[in-house]
PDB file of C-alpha atoms in Angstrom:
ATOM      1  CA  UNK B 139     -71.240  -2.490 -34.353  1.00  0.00           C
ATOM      2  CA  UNK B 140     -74.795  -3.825 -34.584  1.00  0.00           C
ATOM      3  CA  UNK B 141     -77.549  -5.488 -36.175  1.00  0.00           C
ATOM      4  CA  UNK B 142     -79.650  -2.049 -37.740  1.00  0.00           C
ATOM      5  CA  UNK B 143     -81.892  -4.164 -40.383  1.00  0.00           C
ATOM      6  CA  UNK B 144     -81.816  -7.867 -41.989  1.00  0.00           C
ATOM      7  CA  UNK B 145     -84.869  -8.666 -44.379  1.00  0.00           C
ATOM      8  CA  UNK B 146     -87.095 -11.316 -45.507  1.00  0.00           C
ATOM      9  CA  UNK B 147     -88.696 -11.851 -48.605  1.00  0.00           C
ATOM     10  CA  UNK B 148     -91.949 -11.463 -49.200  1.00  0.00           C
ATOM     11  CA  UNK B 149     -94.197 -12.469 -51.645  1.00  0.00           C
ATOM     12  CA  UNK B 150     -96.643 -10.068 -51.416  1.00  0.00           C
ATOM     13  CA  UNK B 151     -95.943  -6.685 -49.096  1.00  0.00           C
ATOM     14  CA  UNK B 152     -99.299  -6.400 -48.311  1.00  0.00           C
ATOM     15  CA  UNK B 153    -100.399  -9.614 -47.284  1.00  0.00           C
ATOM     16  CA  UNK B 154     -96.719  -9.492 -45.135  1.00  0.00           C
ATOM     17  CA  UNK B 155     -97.783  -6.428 -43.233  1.00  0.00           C
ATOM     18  CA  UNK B 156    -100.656  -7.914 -42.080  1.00  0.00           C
ATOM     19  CA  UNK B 157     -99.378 -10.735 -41.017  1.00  0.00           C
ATOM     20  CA  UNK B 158     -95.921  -9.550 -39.448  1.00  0.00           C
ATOM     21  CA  UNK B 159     -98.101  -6.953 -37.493  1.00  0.00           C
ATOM     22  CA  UNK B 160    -102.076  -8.258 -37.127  1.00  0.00           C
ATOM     23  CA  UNK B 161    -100.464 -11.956 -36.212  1.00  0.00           C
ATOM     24  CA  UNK B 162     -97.061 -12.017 -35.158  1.00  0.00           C
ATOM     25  CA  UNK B 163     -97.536  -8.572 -32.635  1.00  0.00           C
ATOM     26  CA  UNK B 164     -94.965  -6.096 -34.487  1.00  0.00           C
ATOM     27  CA  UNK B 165     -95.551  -2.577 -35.275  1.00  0.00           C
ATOM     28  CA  UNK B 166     -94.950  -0.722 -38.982  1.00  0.00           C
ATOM     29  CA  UNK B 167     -92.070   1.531 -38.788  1.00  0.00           C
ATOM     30  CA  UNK B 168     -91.373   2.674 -42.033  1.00  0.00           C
ATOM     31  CA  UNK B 169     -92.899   2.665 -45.429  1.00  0.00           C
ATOM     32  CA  UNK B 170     -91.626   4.923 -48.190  1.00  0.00           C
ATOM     33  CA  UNK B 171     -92.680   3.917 -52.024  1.00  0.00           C
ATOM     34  CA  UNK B 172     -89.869   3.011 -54.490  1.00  0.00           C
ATOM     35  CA  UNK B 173     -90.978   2.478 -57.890  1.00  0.00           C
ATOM     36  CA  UNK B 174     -93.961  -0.112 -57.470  1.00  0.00           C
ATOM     37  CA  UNK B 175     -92.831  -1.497 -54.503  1.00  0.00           C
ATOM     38  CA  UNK B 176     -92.652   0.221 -50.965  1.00  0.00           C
ATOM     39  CA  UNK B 177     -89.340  -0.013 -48.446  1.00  0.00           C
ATOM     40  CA  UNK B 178     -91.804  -1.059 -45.864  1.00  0.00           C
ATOM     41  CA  UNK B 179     -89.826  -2.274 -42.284  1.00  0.00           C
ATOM     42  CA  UNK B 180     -91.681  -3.819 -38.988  1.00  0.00           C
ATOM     43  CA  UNK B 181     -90.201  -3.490 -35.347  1.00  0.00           C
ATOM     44  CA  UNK B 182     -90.808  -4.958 -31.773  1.00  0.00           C
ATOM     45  CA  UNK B 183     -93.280  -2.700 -30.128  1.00  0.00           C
ATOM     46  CA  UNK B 184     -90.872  -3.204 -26.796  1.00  0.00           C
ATOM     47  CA  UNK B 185     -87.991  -1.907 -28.846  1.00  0.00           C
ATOM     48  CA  UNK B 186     -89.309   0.303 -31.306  1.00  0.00           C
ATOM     49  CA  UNK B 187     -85.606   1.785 -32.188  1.00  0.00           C
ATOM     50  CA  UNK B 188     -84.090  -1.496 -32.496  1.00  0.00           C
ATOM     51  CA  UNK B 189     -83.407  -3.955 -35.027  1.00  0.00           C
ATOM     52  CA  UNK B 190     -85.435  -3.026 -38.035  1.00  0.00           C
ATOM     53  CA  UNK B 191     -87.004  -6.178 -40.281  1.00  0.00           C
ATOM     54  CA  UNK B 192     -87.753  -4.995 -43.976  1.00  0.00           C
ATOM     55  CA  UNK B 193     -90.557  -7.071 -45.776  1.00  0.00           C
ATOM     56  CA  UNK B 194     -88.766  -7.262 -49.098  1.00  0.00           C
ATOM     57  CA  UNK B 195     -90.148  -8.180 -52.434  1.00  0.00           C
ATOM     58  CA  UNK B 196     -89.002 -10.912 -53.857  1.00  0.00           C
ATOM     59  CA  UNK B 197     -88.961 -10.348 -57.217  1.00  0.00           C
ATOM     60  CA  UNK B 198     -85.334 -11.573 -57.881  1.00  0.00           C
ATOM     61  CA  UNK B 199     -85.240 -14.044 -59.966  1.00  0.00           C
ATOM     62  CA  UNK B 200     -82.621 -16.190 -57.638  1.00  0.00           C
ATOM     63  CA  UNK B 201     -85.046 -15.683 -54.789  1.00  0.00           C
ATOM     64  CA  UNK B 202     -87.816 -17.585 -55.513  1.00  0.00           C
ATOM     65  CA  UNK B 203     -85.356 -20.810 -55.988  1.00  0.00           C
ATOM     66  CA  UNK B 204     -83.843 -20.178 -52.667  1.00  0.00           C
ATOM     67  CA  UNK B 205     -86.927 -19.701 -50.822  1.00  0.00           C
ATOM     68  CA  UNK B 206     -88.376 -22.900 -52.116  1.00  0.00           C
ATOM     69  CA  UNK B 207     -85.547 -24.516 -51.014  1.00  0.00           C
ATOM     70  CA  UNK B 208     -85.110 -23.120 -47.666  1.00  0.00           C
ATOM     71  CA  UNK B 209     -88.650 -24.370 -47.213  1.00  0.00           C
ATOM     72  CA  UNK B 210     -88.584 -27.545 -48.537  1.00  0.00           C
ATOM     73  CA  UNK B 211     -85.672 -28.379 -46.133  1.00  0.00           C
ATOM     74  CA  UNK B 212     -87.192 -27.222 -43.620  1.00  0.00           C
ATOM     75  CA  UNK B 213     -84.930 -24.082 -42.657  1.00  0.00           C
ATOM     76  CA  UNK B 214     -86.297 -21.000 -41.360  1.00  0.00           C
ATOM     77  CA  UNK B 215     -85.913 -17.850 -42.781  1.00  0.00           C
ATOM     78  CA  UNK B 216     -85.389 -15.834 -40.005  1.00  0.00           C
ATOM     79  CA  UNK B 217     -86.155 -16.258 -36.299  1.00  0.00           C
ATOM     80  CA  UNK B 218     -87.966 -14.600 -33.384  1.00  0.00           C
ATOM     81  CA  UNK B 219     -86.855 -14.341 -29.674  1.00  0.00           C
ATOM     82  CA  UNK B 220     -90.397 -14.891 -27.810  1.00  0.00           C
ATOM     83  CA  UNK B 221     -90.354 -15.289 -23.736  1.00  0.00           C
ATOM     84  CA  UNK B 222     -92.209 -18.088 -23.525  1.00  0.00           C
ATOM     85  CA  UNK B 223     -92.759 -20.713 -27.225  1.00  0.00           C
ATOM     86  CA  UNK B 224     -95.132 -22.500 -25.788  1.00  0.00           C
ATOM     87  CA  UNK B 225     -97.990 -19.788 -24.837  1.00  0.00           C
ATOM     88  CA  UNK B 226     -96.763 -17.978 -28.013  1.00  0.00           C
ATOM     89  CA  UNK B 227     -97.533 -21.318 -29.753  1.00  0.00           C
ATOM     90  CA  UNK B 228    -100.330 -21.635 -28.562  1.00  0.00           C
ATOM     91  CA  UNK B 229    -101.686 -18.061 -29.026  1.00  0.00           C
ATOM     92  CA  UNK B 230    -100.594 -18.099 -33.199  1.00  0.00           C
ATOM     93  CA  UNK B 231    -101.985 -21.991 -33.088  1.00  0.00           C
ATOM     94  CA  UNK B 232    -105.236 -20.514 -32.168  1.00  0.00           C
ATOM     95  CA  UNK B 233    -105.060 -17.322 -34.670  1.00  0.00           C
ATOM     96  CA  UNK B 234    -104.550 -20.028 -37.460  1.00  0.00           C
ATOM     97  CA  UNK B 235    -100.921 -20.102 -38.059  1.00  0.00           C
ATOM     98  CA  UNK B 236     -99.826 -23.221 -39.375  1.00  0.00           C
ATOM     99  CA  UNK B 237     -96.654 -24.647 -37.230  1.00  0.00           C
ATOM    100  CA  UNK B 238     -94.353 -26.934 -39.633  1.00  0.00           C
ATOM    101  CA  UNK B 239     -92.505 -27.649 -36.106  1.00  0.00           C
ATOM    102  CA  UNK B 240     -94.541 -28.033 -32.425  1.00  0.00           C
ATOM    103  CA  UNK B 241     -92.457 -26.681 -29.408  1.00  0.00           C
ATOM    104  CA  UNK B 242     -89.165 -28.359 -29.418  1.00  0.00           C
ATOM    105  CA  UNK B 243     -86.663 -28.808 -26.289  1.00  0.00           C
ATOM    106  CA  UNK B 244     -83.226 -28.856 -26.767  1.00  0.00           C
ATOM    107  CA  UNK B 245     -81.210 -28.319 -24.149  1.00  0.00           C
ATOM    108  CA  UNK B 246     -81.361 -24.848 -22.855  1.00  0.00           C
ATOM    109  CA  UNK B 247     -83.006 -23.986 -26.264  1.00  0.00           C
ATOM    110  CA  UNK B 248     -86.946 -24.163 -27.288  1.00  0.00           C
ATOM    111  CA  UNK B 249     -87.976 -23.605 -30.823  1.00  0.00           C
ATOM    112  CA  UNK B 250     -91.143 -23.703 -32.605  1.00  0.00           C
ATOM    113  CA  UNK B 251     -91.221 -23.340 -37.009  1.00  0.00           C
ATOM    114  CA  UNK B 252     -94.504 -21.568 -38.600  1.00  0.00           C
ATOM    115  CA  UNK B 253     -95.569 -20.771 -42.066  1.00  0.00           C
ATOM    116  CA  UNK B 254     -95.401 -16.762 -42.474  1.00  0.00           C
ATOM    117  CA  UNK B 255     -98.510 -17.448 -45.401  1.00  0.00           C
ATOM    118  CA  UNK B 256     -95.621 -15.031 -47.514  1.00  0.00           C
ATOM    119  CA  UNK B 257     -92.988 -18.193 -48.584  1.00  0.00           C
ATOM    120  CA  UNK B 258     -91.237 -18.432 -45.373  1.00  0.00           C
ATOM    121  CA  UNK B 259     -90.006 -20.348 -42.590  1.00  0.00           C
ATOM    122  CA  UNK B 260     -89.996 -18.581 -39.491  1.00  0.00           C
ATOM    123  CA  UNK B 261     -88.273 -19.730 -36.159  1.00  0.00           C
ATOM    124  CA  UNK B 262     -89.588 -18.428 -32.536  1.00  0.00           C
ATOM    125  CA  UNK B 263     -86.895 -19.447 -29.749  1.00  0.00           C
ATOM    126  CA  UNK B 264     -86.421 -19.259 -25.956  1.00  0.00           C
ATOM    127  CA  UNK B 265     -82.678 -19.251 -24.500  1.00  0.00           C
ATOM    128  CA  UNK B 266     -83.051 -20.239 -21.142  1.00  0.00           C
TER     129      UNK B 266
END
């Protein structure tokens, strides 16, 4: 068994695209219209038949609650294996992402939180 596709929500596909594949580097693998909205998925250019993320409306009415409160405590919505946090830091630093936590050491672990501009939390990490 494995991980095909896990999702976040989105406040606005469009504006998500863009900024899952202009900012953070990934490429559009699917988009297929259903009703107004679209099933619309990004993946890792270096693994473009892996792990699918789907940019999902969230319309719900229980999602809006639980993203605000994901956010306001601070817990990421998702997160991102990147080689290095720092550079990668750096590189979305100097595209304008805002970073709600700088490059953090702990232990073998480094983690950096930014603001996906769509009502998430997102997490990059390096395992070493």
């Amino acid at each position: 068994m494995r991980i095909h596709l896990t999702s976040v929500f989105v406040d606005d596909q469009d504006k998500a695209l863009r900024f899952y594949t202009d900012v953070l580097g990934f490429v559009k693998k699917t988009e297929v219209p259903v009703g107004e909205d679209r099933w619309l998925t990004v993946v890792s250019p270096e693994d473009p038949d892996g792990t699918e993320l789907l940019l999902e409306p969230d319309r719900h009415p229980a999602v809006r609650p639980y993203k605000e409160a994901l956010v306001q405590d601070g817990i990421p919505a998702a997160s991102f294996a990147v080689e290095d946090v720092r550079a990668e830091f750096d590189r979305l630093r100097g595209l304008g992402v805002r970073f709600t936590q700088e490059p953090l050491e702990m232990g073998q672990v480094t983690t950096a939180v930014l603001d996906d501009t769509c009502g998430n939390l997102i997490q990059i990490v390096h395992s070493k």
